[in-house]
Tab-separated table of C-alpha atoms in Angstrom:
chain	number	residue	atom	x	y	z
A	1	UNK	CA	93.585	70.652	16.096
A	2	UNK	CA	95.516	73.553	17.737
A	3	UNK	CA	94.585	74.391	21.168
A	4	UNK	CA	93.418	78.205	21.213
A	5	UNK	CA	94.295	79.357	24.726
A	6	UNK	CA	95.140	82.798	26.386
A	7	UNK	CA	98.593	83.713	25.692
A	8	UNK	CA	99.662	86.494	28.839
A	9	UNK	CA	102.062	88.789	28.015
A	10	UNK	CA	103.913	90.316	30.961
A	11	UNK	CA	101.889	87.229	33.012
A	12	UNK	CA	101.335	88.186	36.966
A	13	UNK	CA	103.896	87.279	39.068
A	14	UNK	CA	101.923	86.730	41.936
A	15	UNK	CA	104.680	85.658	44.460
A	16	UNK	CA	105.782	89.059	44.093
A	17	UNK	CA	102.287	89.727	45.927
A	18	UNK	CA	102.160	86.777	48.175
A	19	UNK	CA	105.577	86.246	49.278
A	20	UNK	CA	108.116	88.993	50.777
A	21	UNK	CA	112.142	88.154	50.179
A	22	UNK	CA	113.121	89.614	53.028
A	23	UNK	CA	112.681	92.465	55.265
A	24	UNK	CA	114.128	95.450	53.627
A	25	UNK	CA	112.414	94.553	50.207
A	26	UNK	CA	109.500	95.518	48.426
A	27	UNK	CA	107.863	93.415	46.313
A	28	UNK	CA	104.356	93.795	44.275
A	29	UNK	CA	102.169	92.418	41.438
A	30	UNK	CA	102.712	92.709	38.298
A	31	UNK	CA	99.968	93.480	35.464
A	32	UNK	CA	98.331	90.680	33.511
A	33	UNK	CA	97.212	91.163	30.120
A	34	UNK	CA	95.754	88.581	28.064
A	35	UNK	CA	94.254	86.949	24.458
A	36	UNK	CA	91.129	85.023	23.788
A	37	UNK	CA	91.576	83.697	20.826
A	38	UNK	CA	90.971	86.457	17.814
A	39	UNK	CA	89.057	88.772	20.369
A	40	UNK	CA	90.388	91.645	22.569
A	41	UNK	CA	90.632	91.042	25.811
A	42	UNK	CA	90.690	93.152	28.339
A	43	UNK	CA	93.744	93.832	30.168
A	44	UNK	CA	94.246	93.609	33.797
A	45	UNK	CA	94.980	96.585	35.699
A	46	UNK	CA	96.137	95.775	38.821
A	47	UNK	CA	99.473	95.453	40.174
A	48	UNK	CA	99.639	95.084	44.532
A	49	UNK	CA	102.588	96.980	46.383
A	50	UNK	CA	103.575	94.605	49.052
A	51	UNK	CA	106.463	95.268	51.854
A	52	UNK	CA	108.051	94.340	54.613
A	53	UNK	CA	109.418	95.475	58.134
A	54	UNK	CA	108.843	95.390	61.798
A	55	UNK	CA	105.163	96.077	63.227
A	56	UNK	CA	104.197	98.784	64.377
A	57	UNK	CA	100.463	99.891	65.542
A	58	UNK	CA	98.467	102.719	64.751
A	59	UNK	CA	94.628	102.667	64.039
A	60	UNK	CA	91.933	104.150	61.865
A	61	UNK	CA	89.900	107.472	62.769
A	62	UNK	CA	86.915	107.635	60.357
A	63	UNK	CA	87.189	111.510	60.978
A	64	UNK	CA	90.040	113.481	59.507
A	65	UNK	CA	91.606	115.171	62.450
A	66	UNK	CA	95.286	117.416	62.425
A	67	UNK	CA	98.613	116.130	61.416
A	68	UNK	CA	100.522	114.768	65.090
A	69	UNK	CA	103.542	112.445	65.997
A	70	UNK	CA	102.053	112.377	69.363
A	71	UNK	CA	100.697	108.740	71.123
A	72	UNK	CA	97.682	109.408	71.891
A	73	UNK	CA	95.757	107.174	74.524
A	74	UNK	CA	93.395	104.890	73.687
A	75	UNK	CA	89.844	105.535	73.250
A	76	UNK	CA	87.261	102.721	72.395
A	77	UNK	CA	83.947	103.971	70.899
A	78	UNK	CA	80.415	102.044	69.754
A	79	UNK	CA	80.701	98.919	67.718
A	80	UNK	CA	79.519	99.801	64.298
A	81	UNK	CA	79.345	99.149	60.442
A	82	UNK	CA	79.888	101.587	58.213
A	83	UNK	CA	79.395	101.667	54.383
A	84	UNK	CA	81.703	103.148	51.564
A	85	UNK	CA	80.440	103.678	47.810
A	86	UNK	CA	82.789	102.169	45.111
A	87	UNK	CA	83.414	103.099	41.414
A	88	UNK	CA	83.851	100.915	38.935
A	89	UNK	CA	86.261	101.812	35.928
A	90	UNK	CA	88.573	99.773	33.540
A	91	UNK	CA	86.855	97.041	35.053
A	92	UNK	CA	88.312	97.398	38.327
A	93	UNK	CA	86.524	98.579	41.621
A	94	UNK	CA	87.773	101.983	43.523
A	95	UNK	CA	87.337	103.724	46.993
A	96	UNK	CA	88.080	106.866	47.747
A	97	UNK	CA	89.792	108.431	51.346
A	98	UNK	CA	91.467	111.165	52.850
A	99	UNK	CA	94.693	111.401	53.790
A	100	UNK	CA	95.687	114.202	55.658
A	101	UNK	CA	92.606	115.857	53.869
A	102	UNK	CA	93.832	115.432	50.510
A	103	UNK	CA	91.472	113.165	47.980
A	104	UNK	CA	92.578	110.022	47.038
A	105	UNK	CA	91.552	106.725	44.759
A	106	UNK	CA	92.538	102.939	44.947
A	107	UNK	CA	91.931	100.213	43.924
A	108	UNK	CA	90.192	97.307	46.624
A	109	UNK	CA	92.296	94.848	46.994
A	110	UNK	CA	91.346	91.679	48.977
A	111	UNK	CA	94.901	90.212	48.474
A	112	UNK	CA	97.074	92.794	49.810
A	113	UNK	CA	97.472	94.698	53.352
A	114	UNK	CA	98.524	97.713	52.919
A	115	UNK	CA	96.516	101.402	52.413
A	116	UNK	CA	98.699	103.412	49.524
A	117	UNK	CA	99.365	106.623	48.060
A	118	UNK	CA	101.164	107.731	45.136
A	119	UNK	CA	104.340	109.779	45.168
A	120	UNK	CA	103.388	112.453	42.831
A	121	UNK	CA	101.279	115.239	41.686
A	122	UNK	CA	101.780	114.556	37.850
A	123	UNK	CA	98.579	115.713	35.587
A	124	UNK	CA	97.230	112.465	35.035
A	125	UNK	CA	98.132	110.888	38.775
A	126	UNK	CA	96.264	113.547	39.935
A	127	UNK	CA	93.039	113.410	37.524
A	128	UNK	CA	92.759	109.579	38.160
A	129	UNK	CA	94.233	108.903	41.707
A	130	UNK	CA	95.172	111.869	43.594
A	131	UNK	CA	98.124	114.155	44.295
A	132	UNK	CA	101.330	113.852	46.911
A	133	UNK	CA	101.756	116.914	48.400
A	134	UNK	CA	104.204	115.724	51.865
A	135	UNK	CA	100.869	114.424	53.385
A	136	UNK	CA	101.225	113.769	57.190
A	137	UNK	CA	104.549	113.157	59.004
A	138	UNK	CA	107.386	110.428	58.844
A	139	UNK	CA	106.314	107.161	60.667
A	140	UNK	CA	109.809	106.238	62.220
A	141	UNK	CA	109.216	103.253	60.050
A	142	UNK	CA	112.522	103.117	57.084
A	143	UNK	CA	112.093	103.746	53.365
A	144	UNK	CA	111.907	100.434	51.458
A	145	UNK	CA	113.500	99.816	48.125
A	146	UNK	CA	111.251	97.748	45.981
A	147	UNK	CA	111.490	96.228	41.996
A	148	UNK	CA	107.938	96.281	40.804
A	149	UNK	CA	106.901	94.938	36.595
A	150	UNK	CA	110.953	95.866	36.128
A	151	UNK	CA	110.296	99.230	37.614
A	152	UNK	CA	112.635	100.174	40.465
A	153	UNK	CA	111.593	102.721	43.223
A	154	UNK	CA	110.990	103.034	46.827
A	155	UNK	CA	108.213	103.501	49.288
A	156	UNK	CA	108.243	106.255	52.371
A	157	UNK	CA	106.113	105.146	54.955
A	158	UNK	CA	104.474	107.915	56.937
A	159	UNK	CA	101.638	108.349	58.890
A	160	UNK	CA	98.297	111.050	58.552
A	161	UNK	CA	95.135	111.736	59.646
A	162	UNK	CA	92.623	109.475	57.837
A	163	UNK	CA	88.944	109.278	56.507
A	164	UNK	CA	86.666	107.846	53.932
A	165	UNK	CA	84.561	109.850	51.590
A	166	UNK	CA	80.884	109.498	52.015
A	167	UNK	CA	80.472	106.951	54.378
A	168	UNK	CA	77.606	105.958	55.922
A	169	UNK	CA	76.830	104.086	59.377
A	170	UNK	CA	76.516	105.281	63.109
A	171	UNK	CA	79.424	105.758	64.950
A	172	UNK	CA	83.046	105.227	64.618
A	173	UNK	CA	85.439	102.537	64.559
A	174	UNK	CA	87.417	101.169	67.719
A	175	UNK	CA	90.578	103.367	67.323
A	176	UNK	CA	93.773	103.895	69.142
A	177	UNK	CA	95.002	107.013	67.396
A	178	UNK	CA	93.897	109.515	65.193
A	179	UNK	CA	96.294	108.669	62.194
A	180	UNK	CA	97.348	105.637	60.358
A	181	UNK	CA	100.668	104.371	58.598
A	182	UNK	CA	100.406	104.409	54.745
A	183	UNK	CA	102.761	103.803	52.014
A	184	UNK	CA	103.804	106.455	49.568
A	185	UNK	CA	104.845	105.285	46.197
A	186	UNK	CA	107.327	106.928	44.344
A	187	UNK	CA	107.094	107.744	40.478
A	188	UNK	CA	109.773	105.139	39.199
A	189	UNK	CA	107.534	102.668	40.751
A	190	UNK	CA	104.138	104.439	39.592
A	191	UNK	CA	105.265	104.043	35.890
A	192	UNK	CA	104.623	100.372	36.197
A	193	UNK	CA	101.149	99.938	37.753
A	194	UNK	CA	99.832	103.382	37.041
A	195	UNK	CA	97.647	103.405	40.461
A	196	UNK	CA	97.484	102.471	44.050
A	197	UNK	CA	95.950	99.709	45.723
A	198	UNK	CA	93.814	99.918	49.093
A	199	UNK	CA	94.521	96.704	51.199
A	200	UNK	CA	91.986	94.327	52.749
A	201	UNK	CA	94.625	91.916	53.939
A	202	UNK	CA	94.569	92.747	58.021
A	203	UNK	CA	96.431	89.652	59.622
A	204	UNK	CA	100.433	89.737	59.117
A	205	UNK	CA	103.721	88.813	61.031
A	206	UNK	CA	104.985	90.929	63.137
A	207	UNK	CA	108.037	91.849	60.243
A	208	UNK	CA	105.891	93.227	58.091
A	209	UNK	CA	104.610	96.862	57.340
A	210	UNK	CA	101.061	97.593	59.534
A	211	UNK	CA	98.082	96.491	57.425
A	212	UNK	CA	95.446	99.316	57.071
A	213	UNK	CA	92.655	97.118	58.563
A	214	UNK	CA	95.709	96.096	61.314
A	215	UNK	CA	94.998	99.402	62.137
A	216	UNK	CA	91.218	99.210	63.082
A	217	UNK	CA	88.884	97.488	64.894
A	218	UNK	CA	87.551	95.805	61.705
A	219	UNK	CA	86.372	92.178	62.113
A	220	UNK	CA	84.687	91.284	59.580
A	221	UNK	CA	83.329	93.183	55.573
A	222	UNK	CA	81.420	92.632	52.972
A	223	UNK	CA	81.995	93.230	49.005
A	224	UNK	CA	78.436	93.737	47.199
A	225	UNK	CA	79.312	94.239	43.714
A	226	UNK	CA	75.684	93.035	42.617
A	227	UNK	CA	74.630	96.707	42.630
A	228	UNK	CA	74.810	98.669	39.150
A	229	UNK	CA	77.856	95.719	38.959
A	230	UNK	CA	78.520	96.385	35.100
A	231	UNK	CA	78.208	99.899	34.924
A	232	UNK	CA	82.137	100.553	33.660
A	233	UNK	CA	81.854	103.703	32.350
A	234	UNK	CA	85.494	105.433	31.115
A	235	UNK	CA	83.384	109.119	33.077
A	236	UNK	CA	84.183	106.799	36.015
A	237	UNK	CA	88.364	106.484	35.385
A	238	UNK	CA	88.701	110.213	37.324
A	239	UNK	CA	89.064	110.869	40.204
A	240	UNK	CA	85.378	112.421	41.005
A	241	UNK	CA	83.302	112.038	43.589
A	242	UNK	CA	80.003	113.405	42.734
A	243	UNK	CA	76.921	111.277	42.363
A	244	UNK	CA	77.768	108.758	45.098
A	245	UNK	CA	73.936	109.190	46.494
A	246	UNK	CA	72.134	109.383	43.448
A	247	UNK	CA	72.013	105.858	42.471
A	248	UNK	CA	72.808	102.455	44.132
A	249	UNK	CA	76.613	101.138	43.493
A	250	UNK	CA	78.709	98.638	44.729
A	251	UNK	CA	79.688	98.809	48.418
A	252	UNK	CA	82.500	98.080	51.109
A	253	UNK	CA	81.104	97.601	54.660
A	254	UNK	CA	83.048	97.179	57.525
A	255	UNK	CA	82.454	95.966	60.639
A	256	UNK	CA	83.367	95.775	64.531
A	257	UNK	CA	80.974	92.927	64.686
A	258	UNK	CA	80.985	89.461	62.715
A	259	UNK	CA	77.945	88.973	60.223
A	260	UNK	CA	78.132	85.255	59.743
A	261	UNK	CA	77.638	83.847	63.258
A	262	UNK	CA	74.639	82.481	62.560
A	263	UNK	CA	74.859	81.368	58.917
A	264	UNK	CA	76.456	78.716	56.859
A	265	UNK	CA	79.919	79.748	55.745
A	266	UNK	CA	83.044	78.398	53.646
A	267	UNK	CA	85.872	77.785	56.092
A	268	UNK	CA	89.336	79.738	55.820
A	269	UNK	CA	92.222	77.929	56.270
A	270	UNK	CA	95.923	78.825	57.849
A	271	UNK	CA	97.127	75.906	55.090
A	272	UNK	CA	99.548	78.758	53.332
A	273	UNK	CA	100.329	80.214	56.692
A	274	UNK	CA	102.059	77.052	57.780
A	275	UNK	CA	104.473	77.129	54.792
A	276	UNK	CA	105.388	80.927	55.318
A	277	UNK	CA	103.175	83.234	53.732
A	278	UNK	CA	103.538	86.242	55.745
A	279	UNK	CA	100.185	86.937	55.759
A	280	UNK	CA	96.551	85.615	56.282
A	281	UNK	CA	94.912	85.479	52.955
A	282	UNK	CA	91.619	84.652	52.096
A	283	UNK	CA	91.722	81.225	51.341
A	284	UNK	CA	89.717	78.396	51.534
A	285	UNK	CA	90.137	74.518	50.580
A	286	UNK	CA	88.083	73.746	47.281
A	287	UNK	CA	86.685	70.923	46.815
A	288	UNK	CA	86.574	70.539	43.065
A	289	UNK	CA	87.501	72.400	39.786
A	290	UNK	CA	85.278	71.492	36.679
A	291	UNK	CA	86.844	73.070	32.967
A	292	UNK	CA	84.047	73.016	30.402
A	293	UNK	CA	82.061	70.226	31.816
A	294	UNK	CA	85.340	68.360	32.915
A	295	UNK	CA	87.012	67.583	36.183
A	296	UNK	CA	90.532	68.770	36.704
A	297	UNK	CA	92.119	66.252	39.315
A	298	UNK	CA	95.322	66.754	40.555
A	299	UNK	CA	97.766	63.853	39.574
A	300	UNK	CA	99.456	64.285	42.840
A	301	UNK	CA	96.283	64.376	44.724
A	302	UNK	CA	97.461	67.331	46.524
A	303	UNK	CA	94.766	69.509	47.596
A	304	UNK	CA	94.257	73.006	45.709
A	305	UNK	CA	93.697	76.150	47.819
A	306	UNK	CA	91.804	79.313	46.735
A	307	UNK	CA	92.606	83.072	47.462
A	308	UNK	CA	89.301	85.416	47.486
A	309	UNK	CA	91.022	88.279	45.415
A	310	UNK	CA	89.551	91.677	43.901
A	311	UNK	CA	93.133	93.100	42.948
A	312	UNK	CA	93.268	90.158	39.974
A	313	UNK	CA	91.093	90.280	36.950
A	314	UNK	CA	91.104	86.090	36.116
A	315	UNK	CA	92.390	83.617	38.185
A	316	UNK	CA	95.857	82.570	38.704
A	317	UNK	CA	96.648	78.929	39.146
A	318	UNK	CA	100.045	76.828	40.109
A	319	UNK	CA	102.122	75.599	37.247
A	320	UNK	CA	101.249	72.113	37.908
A	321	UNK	CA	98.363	72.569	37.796
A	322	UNK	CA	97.994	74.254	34.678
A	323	UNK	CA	100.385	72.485	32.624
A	324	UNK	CA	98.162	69.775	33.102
A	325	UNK	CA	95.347	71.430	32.016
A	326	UNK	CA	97.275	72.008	28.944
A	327	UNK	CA	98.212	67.858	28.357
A	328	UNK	CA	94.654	66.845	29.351
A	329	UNK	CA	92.854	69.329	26.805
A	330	UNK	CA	95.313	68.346	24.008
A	331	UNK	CA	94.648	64.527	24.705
A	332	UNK	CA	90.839	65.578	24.161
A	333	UNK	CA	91.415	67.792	21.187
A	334	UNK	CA	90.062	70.318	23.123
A	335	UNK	CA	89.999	73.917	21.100
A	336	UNK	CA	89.812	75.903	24.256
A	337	UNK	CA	91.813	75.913	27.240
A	338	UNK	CA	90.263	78.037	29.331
A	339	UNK	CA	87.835	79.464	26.813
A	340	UNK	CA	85.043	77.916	28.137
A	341	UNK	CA	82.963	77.709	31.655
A	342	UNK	CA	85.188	77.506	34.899
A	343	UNK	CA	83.168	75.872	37.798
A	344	UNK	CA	84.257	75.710	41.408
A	345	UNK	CA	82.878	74.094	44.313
A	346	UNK	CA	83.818	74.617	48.288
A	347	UNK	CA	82.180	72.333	51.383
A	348	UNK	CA	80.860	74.501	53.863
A	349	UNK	CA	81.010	73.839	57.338
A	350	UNK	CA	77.306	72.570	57.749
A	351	UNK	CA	78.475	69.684	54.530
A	352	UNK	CA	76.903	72.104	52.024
A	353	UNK	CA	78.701	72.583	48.265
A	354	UNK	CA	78.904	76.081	47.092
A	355	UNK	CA	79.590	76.529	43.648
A	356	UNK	CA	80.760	79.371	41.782
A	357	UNK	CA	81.839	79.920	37.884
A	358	UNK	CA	83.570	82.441	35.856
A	359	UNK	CA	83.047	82.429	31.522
A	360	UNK	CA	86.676	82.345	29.704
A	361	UNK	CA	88.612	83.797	32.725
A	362	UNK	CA	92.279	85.265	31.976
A	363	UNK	CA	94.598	82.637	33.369
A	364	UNK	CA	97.695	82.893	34.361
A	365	UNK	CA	100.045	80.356	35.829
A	366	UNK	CA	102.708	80.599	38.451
A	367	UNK	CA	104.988	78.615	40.964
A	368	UNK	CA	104.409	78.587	44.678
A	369	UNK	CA	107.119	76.350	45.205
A	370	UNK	CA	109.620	79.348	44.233
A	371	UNK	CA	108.612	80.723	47.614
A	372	UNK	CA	107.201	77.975	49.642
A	373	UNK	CA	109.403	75.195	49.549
A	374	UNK	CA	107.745	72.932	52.085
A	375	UNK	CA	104.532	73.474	50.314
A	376	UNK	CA	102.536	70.885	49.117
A	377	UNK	CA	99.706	71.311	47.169
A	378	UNK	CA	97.856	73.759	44.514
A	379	UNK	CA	97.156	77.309	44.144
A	380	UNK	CA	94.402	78.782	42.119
A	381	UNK	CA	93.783	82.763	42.844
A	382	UNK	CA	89.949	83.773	42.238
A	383	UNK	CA	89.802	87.313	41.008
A	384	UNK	CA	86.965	89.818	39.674
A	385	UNK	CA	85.851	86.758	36.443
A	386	UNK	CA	84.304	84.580	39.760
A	387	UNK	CA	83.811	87.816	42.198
A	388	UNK	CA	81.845	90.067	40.224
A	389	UNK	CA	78.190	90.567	40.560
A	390	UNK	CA	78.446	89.104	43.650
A	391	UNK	CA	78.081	89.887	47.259
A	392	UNK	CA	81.136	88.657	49.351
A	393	UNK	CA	81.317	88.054	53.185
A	394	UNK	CA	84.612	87.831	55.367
A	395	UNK	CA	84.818	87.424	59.207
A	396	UNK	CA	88.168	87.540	59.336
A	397	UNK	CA	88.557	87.014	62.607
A	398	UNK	CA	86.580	84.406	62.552
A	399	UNK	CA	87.909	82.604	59.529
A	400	UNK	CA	84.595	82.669	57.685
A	401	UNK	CA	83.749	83.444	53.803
A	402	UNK	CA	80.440	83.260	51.917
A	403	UNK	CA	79.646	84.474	48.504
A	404	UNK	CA	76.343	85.010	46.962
């Protein structure tokens, strides 16, 4: 029997989101598009914009306030959590901010750092993710040159007064000045990924561009995307913001204050940090991987690693790894690959097992060892097949995950 499996065209080259070259590059995620057998599947639509350079830091205002290059002392105010409405179109999840007053969409991103805007005002940039119009000032920070999906561009870096549209909460976030660094995009690179991606990544080294939440005195969010989770509606692929009150949608909160202190919680792990990703993703250790009712066991016995990530539709998963996926479901004459039930289990820190599953999840392999050449062990990269309709907790400062 022939083995039916998802054949990705223009597959996601996910180092290009985990892994900067060097300090004067640019590199980001490509799309992933997929097959399920003789049905249409639906194509990713995310591609992250990653960066690098020397640290700088600015912070959040959750007010929009005027345009200045000036420092501006710091100024601590109440701890709080505030709440931002999301959109959900093309089957990806949006926010919408102010920069500089101007209206703008992204995509939320729990794999990347940075807070984006495109580069131009063209008819459909503007309808579905807003228009460039020399928003706020030059940061100091250089342009970066980046190749993006075979697109080649480069990213300003300036900075602007920021806020979110319709938030809700008491108070403000601990800030230290009343603008924030952001990237602008230009249009070669905006041909490839068609949008902008708003980064939950906060912890980076010092080389690399400011994260957004690097910016704030965020500590911890939460991702519920068990409210109104499946209404995708193509009215919701413009840039609109109407109607945020009327009904209940998925949410964003962030917070100046951890929310699983006193719970049960999946550990994060520093694993990938050791081997030189530049930044802190959200990864935990997983215990076990089960493909329609069977267990996928490393041969090598190396331990696999997950990264919490709304920016991918699927899951992504080391080469190893999947190739022997592949040999094991040929032995069994098995007529799906990945065309079945994907089950994953974590230990918590009280010796719980939290399990999660995803139906026929787009999957997509890559290399970590391209990158990471000390590393040694698996990758597998959980996107919106395991994370939606589902309520997910990070204290990031604390290292703590929990989905429900």
């Amino acid at each position: 029997n022939t083995i039916e499996w998802n054949n990705q065209r223009g597959a996601l080259d996910l180092m290009h989101k985990m892994v900067l070259s060097s300090s004067s590059s640019l590199n980001s995620r490509s799309r992933d598009y997929g097959e399920n057998d003789s049905s249409d599947v639906e194509q990713s639509r995310r591609s992250l914009i990653t960066t690098s350079f020397s640290a700088a830091l600015v912070a959040l205002s959750n007010l929009p306030q005027p345009s200045t290059s000036a420092t501006i002392p710091p100024v601590v105010h109440q701890q709080t959590i505030l709440t931002l409405p999301l959109s959900k179109a093309g089957g990806a999840y949006f926010i919408y901010y102010r920069v500089d007053s101007a209206l703008f969409r992204a995509v939320l991103d729990t794999g990347s750092p940075f807070l984006m805007i495109p580069g131009s005002c063209s008819q459909n940039t503007r309808a579905k993710t807003g228009c460039y119009r020399q928003q706020g000032v030059p940061s100091g920070l250089a342009t970066t040159f980046e190749q993006f999906d075979g697109f080649e561009g480069e990213v300003e870096w300036r900075r602007a007064p920021f806020s979110f549209v319709n938030a809700t909460g008491t108070g403000s976030m601990i800030v230290s000045s009343p603008t924030v660094v952001f990237g602008v995009a230009d249009d070669n690179v905006m041909s490839g990924p068609g949008g902008v991606f708003f980064g939950l990544v906060k912890e980076t080294d010092a080389w690399i561009r400011p994260s957004f939440l690097g910016q704030t005195g965020v500590t911890s969010f939460i991702i519920d995307l068990r409210k109104n989770a499946n209404a995708d509606d193509a009215k919701n692929d413009v840039l609109e913001i109407g109607g945020f009150k009327d009904e209940p949608r998925p949410s964003l909160a962030l917070s100046t204050v951890p929310f699983l202190s006193s719970m049960d919680y999946i550990p994060m792990t520093k694993a990938l940090r050791r081997v030189g990703d530049p930044v802190q993703h959200y990864v935990s250790k997983l215990k076990s991987i089960t493909i329609n009712g069977t267990p996928l066991i490393p041969k090598d016995k190396r331990p696999i690693y997950a990264i919490f990530d709304t920016g991918v539709t699927g899951m992504v998963m080391s080469r190893e790894l999947y190739d022997q996926r592949y040999m094991e479901a040929r032995e069994r004459r098995e007529r799906k690959l990945w065309g079945g039930e994907v089950q994953l289990t974590f230990e918590t820190a009280r010796k719980n097992i939290k399990t999660i599953t995803a139906v026929k999840p787009l999957t997509t392999p890559f290399d970590p060892k391209a990158n990471w050449k000390n590393f040694r062990g698996h990758v597998i990269v959980l996107g919106l097949s395991f994370l939606d309709e589902m309520k997910l907790t990070v204290d990031i400062d604390d290292g703590r995950i929990w989905m429900e």
